[in-house]
Tab-separated table of C-alpha atoms in Angstrom:
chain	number	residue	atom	x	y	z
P	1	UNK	CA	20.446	-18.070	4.625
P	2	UNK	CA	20.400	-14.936	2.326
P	3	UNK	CA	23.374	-13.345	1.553
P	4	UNK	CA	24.176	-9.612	-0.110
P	5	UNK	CA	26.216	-11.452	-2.945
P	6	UNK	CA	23.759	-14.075	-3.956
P	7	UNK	CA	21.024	-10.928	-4.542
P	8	UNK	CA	24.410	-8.963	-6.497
P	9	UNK	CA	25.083	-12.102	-8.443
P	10	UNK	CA	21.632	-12.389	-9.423
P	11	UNK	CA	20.734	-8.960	-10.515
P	12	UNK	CA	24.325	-9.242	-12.561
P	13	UNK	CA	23.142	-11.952	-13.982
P	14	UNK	CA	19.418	-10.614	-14.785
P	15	UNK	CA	20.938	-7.005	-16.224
P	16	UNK	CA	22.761	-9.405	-18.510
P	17	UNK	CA	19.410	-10.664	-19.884
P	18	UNK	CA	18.218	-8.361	-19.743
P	19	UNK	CA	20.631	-6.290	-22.407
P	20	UNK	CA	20.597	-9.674	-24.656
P	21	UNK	CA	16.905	-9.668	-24.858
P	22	UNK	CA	16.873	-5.871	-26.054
P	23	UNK	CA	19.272	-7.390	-29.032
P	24	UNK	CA	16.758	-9.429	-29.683
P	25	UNK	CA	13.701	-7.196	-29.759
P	26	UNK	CA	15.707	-4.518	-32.085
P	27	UNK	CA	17.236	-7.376	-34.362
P	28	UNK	CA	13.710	-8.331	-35.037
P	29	UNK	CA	11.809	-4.673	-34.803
P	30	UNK	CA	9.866	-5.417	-32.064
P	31	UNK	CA	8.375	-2.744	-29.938
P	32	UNK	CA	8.337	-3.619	-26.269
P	33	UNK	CA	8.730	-3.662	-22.318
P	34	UNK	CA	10.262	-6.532	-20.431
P	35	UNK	CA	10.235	-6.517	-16.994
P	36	UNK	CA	12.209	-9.226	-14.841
P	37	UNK	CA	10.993	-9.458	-10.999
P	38	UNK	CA	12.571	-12.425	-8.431
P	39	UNK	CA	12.267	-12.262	-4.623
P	40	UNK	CA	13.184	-14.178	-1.900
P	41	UNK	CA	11.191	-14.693	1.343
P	42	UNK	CA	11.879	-16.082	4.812
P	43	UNK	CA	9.073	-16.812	6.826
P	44	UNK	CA	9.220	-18.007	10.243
P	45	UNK	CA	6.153	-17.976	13.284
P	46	UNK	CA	6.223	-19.146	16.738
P	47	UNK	CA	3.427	-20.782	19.070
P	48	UNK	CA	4.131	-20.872	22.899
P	49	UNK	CA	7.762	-20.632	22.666
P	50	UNK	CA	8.101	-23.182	19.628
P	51	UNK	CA	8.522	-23.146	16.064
P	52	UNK	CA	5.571	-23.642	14.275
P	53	UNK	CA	6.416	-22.637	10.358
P	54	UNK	CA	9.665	-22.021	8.485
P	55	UNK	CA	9.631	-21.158	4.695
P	56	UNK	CA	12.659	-20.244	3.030
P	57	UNK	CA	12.110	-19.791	-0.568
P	58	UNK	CA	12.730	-17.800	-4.223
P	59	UNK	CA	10.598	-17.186	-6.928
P	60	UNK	CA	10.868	-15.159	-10.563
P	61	UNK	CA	8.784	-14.469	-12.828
P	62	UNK	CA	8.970	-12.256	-16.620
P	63	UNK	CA	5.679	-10.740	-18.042
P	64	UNK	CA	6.346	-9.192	-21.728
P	65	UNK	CA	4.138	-6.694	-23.213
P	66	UNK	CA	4.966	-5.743	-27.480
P	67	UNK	CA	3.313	-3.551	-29.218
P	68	UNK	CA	2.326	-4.344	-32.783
P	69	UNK	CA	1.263	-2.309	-35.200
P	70	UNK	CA	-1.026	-0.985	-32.376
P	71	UNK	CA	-1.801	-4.396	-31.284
P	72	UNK	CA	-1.086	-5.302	-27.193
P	73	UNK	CA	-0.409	-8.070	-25.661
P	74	UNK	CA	1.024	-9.831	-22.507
P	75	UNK	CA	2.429	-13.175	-21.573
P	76	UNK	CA	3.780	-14.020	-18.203
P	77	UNK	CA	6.322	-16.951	-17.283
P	78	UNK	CA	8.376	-18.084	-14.938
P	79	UNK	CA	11.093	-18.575	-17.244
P	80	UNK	CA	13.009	-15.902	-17.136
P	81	UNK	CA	15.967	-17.165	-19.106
P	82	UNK	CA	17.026	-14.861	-22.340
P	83	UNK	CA	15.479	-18.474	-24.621
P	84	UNK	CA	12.578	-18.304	-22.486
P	85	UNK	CA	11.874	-14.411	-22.512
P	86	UNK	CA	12.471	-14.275	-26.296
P	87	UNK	CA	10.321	-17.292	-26.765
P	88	UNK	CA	7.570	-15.247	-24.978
P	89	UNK	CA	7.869	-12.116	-27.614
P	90	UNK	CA	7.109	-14.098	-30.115
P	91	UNK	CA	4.279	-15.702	-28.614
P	92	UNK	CA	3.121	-11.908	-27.590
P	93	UNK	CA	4.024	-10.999	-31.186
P	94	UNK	CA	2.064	-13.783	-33.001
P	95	UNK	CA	-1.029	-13.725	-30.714
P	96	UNK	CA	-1.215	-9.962	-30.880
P	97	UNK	CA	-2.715	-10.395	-34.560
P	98	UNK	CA	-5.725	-11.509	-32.905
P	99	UNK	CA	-6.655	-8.296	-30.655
P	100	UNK	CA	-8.406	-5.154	-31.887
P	101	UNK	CA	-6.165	-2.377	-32.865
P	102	UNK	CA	-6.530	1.017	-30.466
P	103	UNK	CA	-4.347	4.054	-31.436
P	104	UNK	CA	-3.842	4.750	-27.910
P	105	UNK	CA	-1.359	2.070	-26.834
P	106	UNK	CA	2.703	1.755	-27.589
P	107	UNK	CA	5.838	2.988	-25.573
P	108	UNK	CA	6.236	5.689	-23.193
P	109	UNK	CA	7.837	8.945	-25.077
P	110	UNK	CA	11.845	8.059	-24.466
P	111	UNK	CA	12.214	11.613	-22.933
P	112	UNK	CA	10.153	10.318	-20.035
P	113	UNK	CA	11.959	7.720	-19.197
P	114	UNK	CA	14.209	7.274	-16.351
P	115	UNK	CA	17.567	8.461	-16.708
P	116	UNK	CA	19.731	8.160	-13.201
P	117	UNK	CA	19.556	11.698	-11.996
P	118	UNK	CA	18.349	10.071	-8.667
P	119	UNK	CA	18.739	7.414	-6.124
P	120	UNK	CA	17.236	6.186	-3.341
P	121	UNK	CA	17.987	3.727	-0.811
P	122	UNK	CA	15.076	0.858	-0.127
P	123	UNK	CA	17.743	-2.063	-0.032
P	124	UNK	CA	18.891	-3.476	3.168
P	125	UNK	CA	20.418	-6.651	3.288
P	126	UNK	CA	20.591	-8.455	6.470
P	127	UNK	CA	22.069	-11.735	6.739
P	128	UNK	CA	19.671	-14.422	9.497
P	129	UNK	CA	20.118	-17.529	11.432
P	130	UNK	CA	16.631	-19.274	11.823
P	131	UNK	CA	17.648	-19.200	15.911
P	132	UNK	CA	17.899	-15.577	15.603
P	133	UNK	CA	14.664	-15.476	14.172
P	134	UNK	CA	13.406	-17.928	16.462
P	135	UNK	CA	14.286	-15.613	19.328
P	136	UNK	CA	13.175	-12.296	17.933
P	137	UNK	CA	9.354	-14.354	17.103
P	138	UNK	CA	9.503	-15.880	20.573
P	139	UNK	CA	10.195	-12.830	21.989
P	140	UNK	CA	6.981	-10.911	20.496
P	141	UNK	CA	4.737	-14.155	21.409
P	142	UNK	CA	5.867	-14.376	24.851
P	143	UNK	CA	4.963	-10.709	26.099
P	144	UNK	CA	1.983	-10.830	24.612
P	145	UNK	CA	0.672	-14.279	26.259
P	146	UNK	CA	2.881	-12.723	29.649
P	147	UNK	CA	1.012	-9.653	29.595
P	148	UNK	CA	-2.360	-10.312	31.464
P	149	UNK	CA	-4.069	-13.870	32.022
P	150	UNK	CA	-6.910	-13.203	30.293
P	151	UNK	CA	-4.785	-13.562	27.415
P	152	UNK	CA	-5.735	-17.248	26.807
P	153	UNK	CA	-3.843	-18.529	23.447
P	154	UNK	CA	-2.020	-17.203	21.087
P	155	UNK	CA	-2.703	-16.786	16.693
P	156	UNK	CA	0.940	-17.297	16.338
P	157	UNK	CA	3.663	-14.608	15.555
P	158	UNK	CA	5.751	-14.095	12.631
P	159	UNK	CA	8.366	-12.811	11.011
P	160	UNK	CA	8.784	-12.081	7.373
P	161	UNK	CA	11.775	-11.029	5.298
P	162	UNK	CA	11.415	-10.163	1.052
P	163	UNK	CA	14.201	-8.853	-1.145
P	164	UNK	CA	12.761	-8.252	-4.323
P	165	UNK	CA	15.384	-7.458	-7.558
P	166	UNK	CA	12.950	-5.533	-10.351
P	167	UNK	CA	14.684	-5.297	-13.556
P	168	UNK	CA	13.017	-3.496	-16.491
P	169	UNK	CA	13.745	-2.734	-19.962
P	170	UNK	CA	12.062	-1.602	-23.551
P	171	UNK	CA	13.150	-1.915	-27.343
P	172	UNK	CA	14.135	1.906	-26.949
P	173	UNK	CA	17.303	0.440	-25.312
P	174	UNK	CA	16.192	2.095	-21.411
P	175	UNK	CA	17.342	-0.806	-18.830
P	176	UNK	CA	16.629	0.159	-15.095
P	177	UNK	CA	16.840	-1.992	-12.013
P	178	UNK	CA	15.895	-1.595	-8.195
P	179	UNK	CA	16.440	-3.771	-5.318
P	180	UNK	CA	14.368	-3.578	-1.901
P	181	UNK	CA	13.992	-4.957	1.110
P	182	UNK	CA	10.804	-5.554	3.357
P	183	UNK	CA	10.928	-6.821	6.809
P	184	UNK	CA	7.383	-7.771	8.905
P	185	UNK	CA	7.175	-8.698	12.703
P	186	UNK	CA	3.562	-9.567	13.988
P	187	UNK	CA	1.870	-10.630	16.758
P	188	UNK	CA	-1.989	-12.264	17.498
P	189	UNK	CA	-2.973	-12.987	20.474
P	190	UNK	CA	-6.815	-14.457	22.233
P	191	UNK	CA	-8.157	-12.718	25.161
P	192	UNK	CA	-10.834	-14.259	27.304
P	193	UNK	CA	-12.908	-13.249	30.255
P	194	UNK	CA	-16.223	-14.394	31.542
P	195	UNK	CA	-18.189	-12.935	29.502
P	196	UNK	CA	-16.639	-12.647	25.747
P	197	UNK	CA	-13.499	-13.666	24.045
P	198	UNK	CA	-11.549	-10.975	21.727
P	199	UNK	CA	-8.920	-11.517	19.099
P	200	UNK	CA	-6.619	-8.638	17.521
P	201	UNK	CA	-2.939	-8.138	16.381
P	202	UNK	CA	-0.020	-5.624	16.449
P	203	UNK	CA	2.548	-5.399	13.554
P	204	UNK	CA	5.659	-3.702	13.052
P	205	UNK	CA	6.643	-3.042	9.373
P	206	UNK	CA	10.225	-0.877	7.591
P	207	UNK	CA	12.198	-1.923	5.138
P	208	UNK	CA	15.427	-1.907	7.407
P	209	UNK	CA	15.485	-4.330	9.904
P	210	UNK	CA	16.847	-2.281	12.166
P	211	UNK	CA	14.135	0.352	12.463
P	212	UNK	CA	11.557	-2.550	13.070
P	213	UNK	CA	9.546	-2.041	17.243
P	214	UNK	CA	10.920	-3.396	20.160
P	215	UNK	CA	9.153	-7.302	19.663
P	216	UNK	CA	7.859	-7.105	23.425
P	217	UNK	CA	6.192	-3.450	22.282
P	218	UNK	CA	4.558	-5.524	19.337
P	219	UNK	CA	3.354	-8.682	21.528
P	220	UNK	CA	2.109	-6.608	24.522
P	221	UNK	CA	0.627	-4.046	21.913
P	222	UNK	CA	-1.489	-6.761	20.608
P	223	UNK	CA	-2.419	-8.330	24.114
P	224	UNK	CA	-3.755	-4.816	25.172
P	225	UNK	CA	-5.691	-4.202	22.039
P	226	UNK	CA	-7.244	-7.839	22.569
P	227	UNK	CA	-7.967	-7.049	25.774
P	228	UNK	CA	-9.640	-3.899	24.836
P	229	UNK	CA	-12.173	-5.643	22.950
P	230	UNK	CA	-13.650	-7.559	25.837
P	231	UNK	CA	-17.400	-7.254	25.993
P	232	UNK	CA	-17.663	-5.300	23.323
P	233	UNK	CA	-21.471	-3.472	23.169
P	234	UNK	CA	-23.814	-2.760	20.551
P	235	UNK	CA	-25.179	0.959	20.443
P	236	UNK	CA	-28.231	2.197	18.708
P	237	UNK	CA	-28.549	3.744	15.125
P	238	UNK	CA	-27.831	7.469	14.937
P	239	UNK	CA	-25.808	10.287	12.949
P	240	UNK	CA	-22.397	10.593	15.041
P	241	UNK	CA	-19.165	12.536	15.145
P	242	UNK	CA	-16.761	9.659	14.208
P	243	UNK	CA	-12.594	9.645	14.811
P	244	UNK	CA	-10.856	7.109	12.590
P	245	UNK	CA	-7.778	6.252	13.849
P	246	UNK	CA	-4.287	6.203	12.535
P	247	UNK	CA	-4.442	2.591	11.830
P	248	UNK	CA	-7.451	2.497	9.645
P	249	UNK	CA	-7.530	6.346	8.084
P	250	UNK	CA	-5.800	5.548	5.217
P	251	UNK	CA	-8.183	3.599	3.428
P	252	UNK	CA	-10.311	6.676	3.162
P	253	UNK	CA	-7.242	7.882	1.081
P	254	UNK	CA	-7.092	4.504	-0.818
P	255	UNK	CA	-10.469	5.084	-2.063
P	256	UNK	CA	-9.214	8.498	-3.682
P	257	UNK	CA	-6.420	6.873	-5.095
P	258	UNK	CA	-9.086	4.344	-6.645
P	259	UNK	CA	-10.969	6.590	-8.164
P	260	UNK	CA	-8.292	9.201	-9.357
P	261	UNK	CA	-6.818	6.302	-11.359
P	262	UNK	CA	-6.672	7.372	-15.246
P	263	UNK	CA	-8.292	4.626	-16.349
P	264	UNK	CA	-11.416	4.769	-13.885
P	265	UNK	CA	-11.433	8.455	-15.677
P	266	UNK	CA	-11.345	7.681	-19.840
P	267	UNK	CA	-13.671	5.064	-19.132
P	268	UNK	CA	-16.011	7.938	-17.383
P	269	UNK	CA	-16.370	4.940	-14.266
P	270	UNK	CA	-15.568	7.270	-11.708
P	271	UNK	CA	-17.883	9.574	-9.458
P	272	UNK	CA	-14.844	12.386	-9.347
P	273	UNK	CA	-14.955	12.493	-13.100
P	274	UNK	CA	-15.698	16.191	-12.757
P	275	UNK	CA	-14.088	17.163	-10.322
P	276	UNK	CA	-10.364	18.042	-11.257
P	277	UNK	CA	-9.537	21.295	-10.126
P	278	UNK	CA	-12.348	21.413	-7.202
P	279	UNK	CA	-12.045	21.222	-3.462
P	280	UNK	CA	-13.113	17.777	-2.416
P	281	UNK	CA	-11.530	18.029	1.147
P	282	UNK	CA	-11.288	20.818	3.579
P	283	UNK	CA	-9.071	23.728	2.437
P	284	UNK	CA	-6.291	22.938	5.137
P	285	UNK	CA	-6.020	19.553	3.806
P	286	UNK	CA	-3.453	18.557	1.706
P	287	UNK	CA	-1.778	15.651	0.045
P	288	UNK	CA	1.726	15.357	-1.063
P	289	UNK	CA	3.178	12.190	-3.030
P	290	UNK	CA	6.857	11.463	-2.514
P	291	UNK	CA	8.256	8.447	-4.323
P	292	UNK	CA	11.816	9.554	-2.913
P	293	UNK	CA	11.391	8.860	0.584
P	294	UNK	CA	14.765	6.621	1.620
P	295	UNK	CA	13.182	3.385	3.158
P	296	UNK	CA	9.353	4.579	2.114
P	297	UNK	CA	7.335	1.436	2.010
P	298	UNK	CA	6.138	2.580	-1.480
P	299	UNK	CA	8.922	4.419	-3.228
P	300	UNK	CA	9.822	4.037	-6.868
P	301	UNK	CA	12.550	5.752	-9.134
P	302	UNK	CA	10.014	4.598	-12.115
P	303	UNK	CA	6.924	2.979	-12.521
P	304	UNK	CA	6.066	-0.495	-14.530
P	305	UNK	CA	7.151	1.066	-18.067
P	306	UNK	CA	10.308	2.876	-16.880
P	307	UNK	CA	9.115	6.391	-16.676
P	308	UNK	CA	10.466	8.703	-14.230
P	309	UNK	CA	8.535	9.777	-10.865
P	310	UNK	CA	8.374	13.177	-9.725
P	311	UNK	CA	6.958	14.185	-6.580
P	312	UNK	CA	3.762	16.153	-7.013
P	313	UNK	CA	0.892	17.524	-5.179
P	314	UNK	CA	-2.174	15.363	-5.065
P	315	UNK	CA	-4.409	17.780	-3.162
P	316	UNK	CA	-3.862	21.438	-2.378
P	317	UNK	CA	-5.920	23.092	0.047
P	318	UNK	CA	-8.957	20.693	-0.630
P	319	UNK	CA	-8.758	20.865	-4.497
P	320	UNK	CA	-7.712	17.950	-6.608
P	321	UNK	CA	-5.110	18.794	-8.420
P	322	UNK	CA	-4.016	15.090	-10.458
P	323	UNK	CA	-5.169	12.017	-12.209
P	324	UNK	CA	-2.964	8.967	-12.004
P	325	UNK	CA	-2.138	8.274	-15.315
P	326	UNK	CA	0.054	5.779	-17.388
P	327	UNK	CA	0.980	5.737	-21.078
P	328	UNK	CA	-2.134	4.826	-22.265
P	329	UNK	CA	-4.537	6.591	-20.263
P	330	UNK	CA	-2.831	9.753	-20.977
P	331	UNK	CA	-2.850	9.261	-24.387
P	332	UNK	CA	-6.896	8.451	-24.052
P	333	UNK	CA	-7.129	11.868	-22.617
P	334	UNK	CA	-4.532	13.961	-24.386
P	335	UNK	CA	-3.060	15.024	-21.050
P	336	UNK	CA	0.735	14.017	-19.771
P	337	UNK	CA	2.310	11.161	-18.560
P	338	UNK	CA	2.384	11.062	-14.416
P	339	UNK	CA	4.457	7.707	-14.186
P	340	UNK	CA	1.801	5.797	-12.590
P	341	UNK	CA	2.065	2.119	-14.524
P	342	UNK	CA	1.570	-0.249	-12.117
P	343	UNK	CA	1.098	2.238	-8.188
P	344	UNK	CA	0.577	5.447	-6.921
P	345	UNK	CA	3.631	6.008	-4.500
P	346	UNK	CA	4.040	7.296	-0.545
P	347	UNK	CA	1.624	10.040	0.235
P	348	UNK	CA	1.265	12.349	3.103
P	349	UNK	CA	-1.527	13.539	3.890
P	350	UNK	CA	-0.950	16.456	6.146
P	351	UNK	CA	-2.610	19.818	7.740
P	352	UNK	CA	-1.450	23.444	6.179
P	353	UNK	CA	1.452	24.657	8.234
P	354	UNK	CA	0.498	26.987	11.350
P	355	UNK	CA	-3.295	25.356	11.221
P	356	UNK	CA	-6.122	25.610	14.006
P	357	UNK	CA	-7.100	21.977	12.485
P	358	UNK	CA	-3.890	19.754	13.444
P	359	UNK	CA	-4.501	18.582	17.000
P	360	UNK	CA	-2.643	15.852	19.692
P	361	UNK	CA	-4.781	13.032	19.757
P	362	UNK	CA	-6.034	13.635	23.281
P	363	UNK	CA	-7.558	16.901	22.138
P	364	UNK	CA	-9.261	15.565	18.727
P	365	UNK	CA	-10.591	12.960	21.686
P	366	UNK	CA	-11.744	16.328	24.007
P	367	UNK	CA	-13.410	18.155	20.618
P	368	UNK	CA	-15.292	14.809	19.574
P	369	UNK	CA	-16.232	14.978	23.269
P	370	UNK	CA	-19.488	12.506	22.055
P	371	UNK	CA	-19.230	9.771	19.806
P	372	UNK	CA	-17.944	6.837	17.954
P	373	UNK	CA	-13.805	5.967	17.981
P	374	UNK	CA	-13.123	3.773	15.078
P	375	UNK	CA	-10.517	1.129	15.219
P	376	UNK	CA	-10.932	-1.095	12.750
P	377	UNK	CA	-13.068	-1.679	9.958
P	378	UNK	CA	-14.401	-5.302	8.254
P	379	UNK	CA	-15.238	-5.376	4.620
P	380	UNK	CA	-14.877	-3.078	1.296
P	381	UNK	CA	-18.145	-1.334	0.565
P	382	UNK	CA	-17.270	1.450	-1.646
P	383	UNK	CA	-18.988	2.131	-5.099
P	384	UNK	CA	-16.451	3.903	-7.152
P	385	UNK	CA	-19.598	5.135	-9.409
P	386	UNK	CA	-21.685	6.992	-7.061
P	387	UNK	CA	-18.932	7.723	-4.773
P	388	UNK	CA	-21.176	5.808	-1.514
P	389	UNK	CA	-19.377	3.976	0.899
P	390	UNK	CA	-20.225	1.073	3.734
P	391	UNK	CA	-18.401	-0.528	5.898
P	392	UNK	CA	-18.763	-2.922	9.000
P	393	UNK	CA	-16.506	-1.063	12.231
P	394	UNK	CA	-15.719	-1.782	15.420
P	395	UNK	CA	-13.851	0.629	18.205
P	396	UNK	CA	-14.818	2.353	21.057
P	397	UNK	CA	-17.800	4.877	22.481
P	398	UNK	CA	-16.739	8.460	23.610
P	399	UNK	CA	-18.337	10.123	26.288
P	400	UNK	CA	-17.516	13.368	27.421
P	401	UNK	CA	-14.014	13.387	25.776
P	402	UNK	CA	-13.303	9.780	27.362
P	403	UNK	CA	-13.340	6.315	26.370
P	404	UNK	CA	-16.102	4.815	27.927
P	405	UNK	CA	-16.700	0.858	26.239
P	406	UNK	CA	-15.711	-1.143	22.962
P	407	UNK	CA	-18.194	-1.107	20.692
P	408	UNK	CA	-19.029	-4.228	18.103
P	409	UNK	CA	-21.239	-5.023	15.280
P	410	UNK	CA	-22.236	-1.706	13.476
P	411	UNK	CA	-22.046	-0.072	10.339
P	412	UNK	CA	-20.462	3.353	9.035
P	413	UNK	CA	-21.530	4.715	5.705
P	414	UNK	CA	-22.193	7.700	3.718
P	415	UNK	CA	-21.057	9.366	0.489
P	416	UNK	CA	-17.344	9.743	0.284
P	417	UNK	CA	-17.879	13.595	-0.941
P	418	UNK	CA	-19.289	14.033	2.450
P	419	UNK	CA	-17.167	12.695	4.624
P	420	UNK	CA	-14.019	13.657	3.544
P	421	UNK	CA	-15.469	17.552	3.491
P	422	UNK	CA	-16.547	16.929	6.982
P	423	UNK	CA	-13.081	16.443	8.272
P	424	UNK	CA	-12.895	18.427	11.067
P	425	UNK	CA	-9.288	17.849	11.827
P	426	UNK	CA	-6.364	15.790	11.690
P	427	UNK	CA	-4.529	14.579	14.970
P	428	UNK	CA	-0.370	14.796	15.607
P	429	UNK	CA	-0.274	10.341	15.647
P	430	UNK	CA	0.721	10.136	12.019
P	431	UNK	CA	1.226	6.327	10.706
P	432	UNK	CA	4.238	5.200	8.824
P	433	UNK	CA	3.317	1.504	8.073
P	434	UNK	CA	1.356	2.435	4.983
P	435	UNK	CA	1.870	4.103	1.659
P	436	UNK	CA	-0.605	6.923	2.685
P	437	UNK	CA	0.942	7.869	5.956
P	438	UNK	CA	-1.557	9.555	7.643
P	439	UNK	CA	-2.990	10.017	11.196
P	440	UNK	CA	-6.531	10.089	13.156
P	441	UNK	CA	-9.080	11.776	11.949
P	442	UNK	CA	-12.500	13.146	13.395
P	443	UNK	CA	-15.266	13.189	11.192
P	444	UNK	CA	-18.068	15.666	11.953
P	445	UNK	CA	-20.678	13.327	11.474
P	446	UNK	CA	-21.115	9.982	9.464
P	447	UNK	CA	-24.131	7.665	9.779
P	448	UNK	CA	-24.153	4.750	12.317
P	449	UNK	CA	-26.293	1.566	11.510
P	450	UNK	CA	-26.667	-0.361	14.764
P	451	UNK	CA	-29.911	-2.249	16.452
């Protein structure tokens, strides 16, 4: 199993490299950025009380970017040995003669970078045995398939363990290194009755194992939401009031962070190109990105060319306030480096304080009082141009502030401008198993394509 001194060893052993391969790059004059990632995974799922799948496995990898003469380019390998790194400069170096030059690209400003001032914790070792594993899986599978007999078979449950060691470094002489953890536990079970037969999950995610849901919470979460699907209904085409729920309302969010990107933005590919500086969402809404959060699924002391992250306010009250932006995209629009190489980092999408608009979920349930409850939705149909989005859904039909059926086999869409400035309000269930953590939201109304 994985131990806490084979991951020390190895990032000793990788810093190490890491500081001979920066020799090498200033011996020779070379500008670039190095970066060093290896992770180890333990995978194990469980059908009916036996073992069905057990990986156990490591994997690195090196991708080198130089910089020549305002040249680019990249090679990736999975030798990440100081002979094999160096051998890839010089392939990066000789091939670059070949691109186009751009003025734009080179190093991050070395005032930018990273310099220690901060720490956060995202690394938490835990040490297995594949029967405690066994147990904790068989656990999650059995109170699902225990929970109701129309819970007919089971999609297997799982549990998955990463530690990743990132290791990054640049001719400027910056070296910086995290480690993190990731623990998964998940759960898919069949439900059947007479009529239909329903399939659905539950998942628990953290990056400490120890803050990881009860398993029987996770099994019996995903029997009941299997359940819940049974003979599902079709309902006719209309305009609706719509709630998204917890588990799905971020991807509204991801489509922001999509199209906020800096490189959507010089290449004018982007239907918010105008709009920095302009309320897009309702003025109680705002968004706040924290790559500091101890355990946050998607902190980051620095991004994928070692510059510093700073928390910073993506929306405030409605108005976009930020583009993502990199070294290069920055430079491509004269404006300053955000750290965003690579990710955007945890953000929290949240009401202003002492707000009429943030609401328990039974109440945002009572306001809707008719219309369509959104669970889950199938397929990406969003058209970062124009701004229009589609997607298949299926949840639940509201009437008179109560759940009445499940609903299957429709279609939400409409232009993202629209429905995020129809947000009506936010509910109090706010999910932390995503990088937007976010809760349930009700929509005033969104159009419904059904028979």
């Amino acid at each position: 199993m994985l131990f806490f001194n084979d991951v020390e060893k190895d990032l000793n052993v990788l810093l190490h490299n890491m500081q001979q391969i920066i020799f090498y790059l200033n011996k020779n004059k070379y500008n670039s950025i190095v970066k060093i990632k290896k992770t180890y995974c333990l995978i194990v799922s469980n059908r009916y009380g036996s073992t069905d799948n057990i990986e156990l496995f490591n994997y690195i990898n090196s991708a080198v970017t130089t910089y020549n003469n305002h040249k680019q380019y990249s090679v990736e390998s999975s030798d990440a040995s100081i002979a094999g790194i160096c051998k890839s400069i010089d392939k990066s170096i000789y091939l670059s003669q070949y691109v186009t030059k751009d003025q734009f690209i080179g190093l991050p400003h070395a005032n930018l970078l990273y310099c220690n001032d901060k720490k956060i914790n995202l690394f938490f070792p835990q040490s297995f045995s594949i029967n405690e594993i066994n147990d904790l899986v068989n656990i999650a599978d059995s109170a699902a398939l225990n929970f109701d007999s129309r819970i007919v078979n089971t999609d297997s449950s799982a549990f998955e363990y990463f530690v990743d060691i990132k290791v990054i470094g640049n001719s400027l002489g910056w070296i910086g290194h995290q480690l993190s953890t990731y623990n998964c536990l998940s759960s898919c079970v069949v439900a059947r009755d007479h009529n239909s037969m329903e399939k659905d999950f539950s998942y628990t995610v953290s990056r400490d194992f120890n803050d990881l849901d009860d398993p029987i919470f996770v099994g019996q979460n995903s029997a009941r939401k299997s359940i819940a699907k049974l003979n599902s209904k079709k309902i006719s085409t209309q305009v609706s009031p719509i709630i998204f729920s917890s588990d799905i309302s971020y991807e509204l969010f991801f489509c922001l962070m999509s199209a906020i990107n800096g490189h959507v933005v010089y290449n004018k590919s982007t239907f918010l190109l105008n709009y920095l500086g302009k309320k897009i969402f309702p003025n109680w809404l705002n968004i706040f990105e924290n790559p500091f959060l101890n355990k946050g699924l998607s902190s980051s002391l620095f991004d994928n060319e070692g510059v510093a992250t700073v928390t910073r306010k993506i929306i405030k009250n409605g108005i976009l306030k930020t583009w993502l932006l990199d070294t290069y995209s920055s430079n491509r629009l004269n404006m300053y480096n955000t750290g965003h190489a690579g990710a955007a980092y945890n953000w929290l999408v949240s009401a202003s304080a002492n707000t009429k608009f943030l609401k328990s979920f039974d109440d945002i349930i009572h306001s809707m009082y008719q219309g369509f409850f959104v669970t889950e939705l199938l397929g990406d149909g969003f058209n970062i141009m124009t701004g229009e989005y589609s997607s298949g859904a299926c949840g639940f039909w509201i009437e008179k502030g109560k759940i009445q059926y499940p609903v299957h086999e429709i279609t939400i869409s409409g232009n993202l401008l629209d429905i995020w400035k129809n947000i009506v309000c936010m509910a109090d269930d706010i999910n932390l198993k995503n990088k937007i953590q976010c809760s349930s939201l009700l929509i005033d109304k969104i159009q419904i394509s059904g028979f």
